[in-house]
Short mmCIF file of C-alpha atoms in Angstrom, two decimals:
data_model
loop_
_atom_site.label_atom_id
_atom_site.label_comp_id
_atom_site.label_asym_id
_atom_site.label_seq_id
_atom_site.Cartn_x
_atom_site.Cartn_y
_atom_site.Cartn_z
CA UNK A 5 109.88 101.06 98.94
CA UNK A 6 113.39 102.50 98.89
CA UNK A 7 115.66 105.24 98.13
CA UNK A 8 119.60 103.88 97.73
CA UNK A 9 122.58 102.75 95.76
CA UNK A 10 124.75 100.80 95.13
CA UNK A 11 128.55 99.19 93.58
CA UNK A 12 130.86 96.30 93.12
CA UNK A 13 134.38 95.43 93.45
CA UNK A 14 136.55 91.99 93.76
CA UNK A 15 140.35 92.02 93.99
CA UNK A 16 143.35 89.14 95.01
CA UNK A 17 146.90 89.15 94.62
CA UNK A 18 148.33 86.05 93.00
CA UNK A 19 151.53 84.51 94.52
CA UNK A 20 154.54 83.28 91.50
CA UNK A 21 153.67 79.64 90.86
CA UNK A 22 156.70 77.59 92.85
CA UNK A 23 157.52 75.80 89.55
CA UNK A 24 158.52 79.45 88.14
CA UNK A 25 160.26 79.99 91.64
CA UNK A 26 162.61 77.56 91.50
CA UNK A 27 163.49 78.19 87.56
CA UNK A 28 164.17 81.43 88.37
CA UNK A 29 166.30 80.64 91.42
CA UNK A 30 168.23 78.20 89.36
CA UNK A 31 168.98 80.66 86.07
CA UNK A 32 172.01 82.72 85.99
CA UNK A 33 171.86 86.16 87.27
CA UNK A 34 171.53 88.48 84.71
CA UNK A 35 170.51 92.53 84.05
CA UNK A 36 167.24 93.21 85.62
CA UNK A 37 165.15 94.60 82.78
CA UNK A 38 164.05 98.30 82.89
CA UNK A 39 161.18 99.04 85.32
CA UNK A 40 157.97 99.36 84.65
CA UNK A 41 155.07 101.35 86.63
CA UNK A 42 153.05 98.77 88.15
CA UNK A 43 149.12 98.99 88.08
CA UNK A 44 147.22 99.82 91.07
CA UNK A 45 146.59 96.92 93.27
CA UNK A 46 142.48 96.93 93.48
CA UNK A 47 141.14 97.25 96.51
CA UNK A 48 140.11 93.54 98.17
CA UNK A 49 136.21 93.14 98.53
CA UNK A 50 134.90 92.98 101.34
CA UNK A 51 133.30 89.64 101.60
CA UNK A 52 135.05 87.92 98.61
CA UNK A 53 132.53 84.81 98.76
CA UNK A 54 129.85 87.63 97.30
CA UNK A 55 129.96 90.24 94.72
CA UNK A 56 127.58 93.16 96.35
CA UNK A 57 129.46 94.13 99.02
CA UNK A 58 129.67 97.26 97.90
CA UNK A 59 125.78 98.41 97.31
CA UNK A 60 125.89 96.32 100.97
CA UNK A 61 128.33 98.80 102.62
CA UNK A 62 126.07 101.88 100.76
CA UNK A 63 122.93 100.73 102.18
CA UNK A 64 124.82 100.79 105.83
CA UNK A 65 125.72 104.47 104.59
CA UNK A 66 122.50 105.52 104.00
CA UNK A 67 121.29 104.22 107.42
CA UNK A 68 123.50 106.35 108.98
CA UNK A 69 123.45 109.37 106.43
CA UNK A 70 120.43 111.30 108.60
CA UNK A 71 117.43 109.82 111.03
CA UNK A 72 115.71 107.00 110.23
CA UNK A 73 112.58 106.08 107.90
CA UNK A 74 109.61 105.66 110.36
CA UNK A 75 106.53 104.10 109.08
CA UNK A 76 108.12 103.00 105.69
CA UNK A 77 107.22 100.43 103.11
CA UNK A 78 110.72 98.47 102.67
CA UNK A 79 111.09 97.11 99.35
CA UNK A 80 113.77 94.32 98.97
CA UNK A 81 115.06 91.79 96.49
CA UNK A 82 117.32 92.40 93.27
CA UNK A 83 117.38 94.80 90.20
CA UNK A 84 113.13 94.81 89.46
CA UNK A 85 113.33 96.63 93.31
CA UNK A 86 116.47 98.89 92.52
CA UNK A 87 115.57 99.94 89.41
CA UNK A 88 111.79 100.42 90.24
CA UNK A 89 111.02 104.34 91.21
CA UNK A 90 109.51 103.60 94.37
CA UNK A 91 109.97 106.86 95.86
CA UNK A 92 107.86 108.27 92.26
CA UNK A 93 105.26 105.37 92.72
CA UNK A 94 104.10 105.92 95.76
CA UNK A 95 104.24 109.83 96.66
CA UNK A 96 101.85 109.22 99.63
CA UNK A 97 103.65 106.60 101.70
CA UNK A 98 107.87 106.55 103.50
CA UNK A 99 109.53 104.22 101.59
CA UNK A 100 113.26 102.29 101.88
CA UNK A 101 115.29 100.72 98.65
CA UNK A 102 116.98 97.46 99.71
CA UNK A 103 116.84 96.11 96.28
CA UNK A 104 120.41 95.07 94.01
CA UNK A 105 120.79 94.16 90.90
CA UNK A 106 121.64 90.51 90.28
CA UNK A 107 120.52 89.19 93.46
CA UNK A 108 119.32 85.76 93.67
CA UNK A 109 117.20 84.80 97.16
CA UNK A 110 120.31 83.44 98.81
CA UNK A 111 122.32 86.09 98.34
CA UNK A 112 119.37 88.08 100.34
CA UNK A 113 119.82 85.81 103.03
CA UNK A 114 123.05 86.37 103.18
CA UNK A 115 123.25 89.44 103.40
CA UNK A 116 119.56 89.74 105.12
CA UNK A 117 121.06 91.83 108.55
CA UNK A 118 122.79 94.12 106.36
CA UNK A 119 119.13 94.63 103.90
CA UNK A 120 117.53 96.42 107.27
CA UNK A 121 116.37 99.58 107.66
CA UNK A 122 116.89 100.64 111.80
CA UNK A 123 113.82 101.01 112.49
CA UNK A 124 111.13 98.49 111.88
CA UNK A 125 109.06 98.83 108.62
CA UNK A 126 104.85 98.87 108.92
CA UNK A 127 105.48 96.34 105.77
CA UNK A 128 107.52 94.58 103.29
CA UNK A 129 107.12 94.13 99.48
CA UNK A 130 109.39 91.57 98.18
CA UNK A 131 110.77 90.37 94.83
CA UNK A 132 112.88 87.70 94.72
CA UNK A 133 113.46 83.90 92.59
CA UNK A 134 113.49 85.18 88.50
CA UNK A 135 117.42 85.48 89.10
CA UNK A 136 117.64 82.09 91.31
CA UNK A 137 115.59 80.57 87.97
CA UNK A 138 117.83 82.30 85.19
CA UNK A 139 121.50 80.85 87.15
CA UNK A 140 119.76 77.36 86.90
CA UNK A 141 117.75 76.82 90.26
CA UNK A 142 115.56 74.26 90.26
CA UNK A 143 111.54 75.83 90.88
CA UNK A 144 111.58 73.79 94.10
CA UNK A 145 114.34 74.77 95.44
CA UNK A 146 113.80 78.58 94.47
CA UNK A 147 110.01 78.15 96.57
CA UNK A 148 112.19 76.89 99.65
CA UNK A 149 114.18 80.12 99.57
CA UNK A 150 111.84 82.15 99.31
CA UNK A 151 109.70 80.76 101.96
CA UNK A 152 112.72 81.10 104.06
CA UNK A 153 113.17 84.49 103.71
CA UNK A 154 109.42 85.70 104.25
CA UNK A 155 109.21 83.13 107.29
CA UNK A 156 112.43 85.00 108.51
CA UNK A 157 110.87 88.49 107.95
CA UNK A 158 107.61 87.51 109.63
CA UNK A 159 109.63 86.27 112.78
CA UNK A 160 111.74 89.40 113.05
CA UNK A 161 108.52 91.77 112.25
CA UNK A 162 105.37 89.99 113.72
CA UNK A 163 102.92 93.36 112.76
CA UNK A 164 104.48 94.27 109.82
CA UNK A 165 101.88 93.67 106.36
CA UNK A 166 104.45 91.43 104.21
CA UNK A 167 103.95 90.86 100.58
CA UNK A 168 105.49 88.54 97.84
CA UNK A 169 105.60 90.02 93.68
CA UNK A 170 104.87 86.88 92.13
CA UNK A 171 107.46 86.33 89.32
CA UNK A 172 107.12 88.11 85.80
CA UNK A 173 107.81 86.92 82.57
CA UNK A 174 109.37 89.11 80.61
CA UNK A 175 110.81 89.06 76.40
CA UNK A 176 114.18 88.03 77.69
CA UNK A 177 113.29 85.24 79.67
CA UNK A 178 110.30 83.90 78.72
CA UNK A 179 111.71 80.43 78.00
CA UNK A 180 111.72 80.75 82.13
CA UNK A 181 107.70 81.49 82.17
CA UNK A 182 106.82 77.64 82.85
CA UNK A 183 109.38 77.48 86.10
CA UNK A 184 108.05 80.87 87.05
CA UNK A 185 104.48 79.70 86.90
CA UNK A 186 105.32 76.35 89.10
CA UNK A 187 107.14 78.62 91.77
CA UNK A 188 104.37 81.08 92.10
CA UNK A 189 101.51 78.05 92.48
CA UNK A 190 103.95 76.22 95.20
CA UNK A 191 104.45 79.80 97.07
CA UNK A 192 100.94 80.62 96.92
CA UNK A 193 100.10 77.01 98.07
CA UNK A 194 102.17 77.37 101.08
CA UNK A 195 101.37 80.66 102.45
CA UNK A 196 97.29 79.58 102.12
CA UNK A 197 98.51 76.29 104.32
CA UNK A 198 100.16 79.00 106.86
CA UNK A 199 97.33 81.50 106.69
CA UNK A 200 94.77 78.56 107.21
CA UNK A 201 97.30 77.26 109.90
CA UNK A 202 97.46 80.66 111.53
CA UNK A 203 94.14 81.44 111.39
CA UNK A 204 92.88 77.79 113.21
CA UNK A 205 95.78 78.83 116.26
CA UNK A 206 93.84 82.51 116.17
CA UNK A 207 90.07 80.25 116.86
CA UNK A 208 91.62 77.91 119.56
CA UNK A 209 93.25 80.81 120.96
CA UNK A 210 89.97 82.81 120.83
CA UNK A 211 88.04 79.82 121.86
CA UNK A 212 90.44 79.13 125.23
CA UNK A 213 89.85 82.88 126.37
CA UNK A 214 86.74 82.79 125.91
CA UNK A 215 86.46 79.66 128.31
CA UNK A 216 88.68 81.20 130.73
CA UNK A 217 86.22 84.44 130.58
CA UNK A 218 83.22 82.10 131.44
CA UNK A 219 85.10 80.34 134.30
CA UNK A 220 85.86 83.88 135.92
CA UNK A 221 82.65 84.93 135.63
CA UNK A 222 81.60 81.54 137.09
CA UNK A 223 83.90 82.23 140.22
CA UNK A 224 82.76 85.65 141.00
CA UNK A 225 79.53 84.72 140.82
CA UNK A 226 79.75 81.71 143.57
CA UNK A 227 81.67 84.28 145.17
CA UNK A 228 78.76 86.81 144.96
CA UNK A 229 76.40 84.09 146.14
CA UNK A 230 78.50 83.43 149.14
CA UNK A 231 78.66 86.63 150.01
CA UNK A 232 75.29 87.25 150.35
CA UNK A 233 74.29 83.46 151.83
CA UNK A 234 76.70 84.40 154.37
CA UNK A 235 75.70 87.93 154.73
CA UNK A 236 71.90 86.78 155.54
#
């Protein structure tokens, strides 16, 4: 949940060919034609190998704009997140916007330090893999990203509740709905194998206290009995 914005911009200067060099080395000199005002030069992005560094560099601003969201919901992934009224949705709860539009789950990664809020969120709603399908991802390879990115957030915030939007159909891509379907079953299939993973660690882990409780009590009690053998 997230309040944000966000821009784009790309930019390069392209050097005369060295074909066109030479020719015009090798021509005779003759009146330079009457100048013309020259456009602008845009300004260079950022990180040229991605085309959001600019709703990137206004998420850092907000970070620093005033103190930071405590006990917020963040709310990441591409346009269905930025163009979602989270703040409107859900009056009751702190929320933080990391969504932008046309991002597909590796650009998240990508970008993931940058996506933070400073302080640690109590959870995470995600929404992330229509755009991966739509540029031609194959449903596989869109459920390995995205299990990336929520094993990444679980490692970085162990107690935070983390959630996954399974993907939507919608009128303009419903051609996609079969690839969405397969990507939400293999998701869902993999985080039941982690939750039935994590929950067998949570028994032995339960089970091995619970053992080391007993041998305590154990050893104060021959302690107990020694005492008072000797104490007779």
């Amino acid at each position: 949940m997230a309040n944000t914005g966000s821009a784009r911009s790309i930019a390069t200067k392209a050097p005369v060919p060295w074909g066109l060099a030479a020719l015009l080395l090798a021509a005779p000199m003759a009146a330079p034609p009457a100048a013309s005002a020259a456009p602008p030069a845009p300004v260079p992005n950022a990180d040229p190998a991605f085309p959001f560094s600019r709703e990137i560099e206004a998420f850092a601003k907000a970070n620093s704009a005033g103190p930071p969201v405590r006990d917020a919901t963040l709310f990441l992934g591409s346009s269905s997140i930025r163009l979602w009224d989270i703040a409107g949705s859900f009056r009751d709860i702190r929320t933080v916007n990391r969504g932008f539009g046309g991002a597909t789950t590796p650009h998240v990664l990508h970008y993931y330090k940058r996506l933070l809020p400073p302080v640690a969120p109590r959870a995470i709603v995600v929404y992330v893999g229509e755009n991966d399908l739509a540029a031609g991802a194959a449903p596989e390879t869109v459920a390995n990203d995205i299990m990336a990115l929520l094993r990444r957030l679980r490692r970085d915030y162990p107690r935070a509740a983390i959630s996954w939007l399974s993907l939507k159909p919608s009128p303009i891509r419903w051609t996609l709905r079969p690839k969405m379907a397969q990507v939400n079953a293999m998701v869902a299939a993999r985080a039941q194998r982690q939750q039935r993973a994590q929950a067998q660690r949570a028994e032995r882990q339960q089970a091995t206290a619970r053992e080391a409780r007993s041998q305590a009590q154990q050893a104060r009690a021959g302690e107990r009995a020694d005492f008072l053998l000797i104490d007779k």
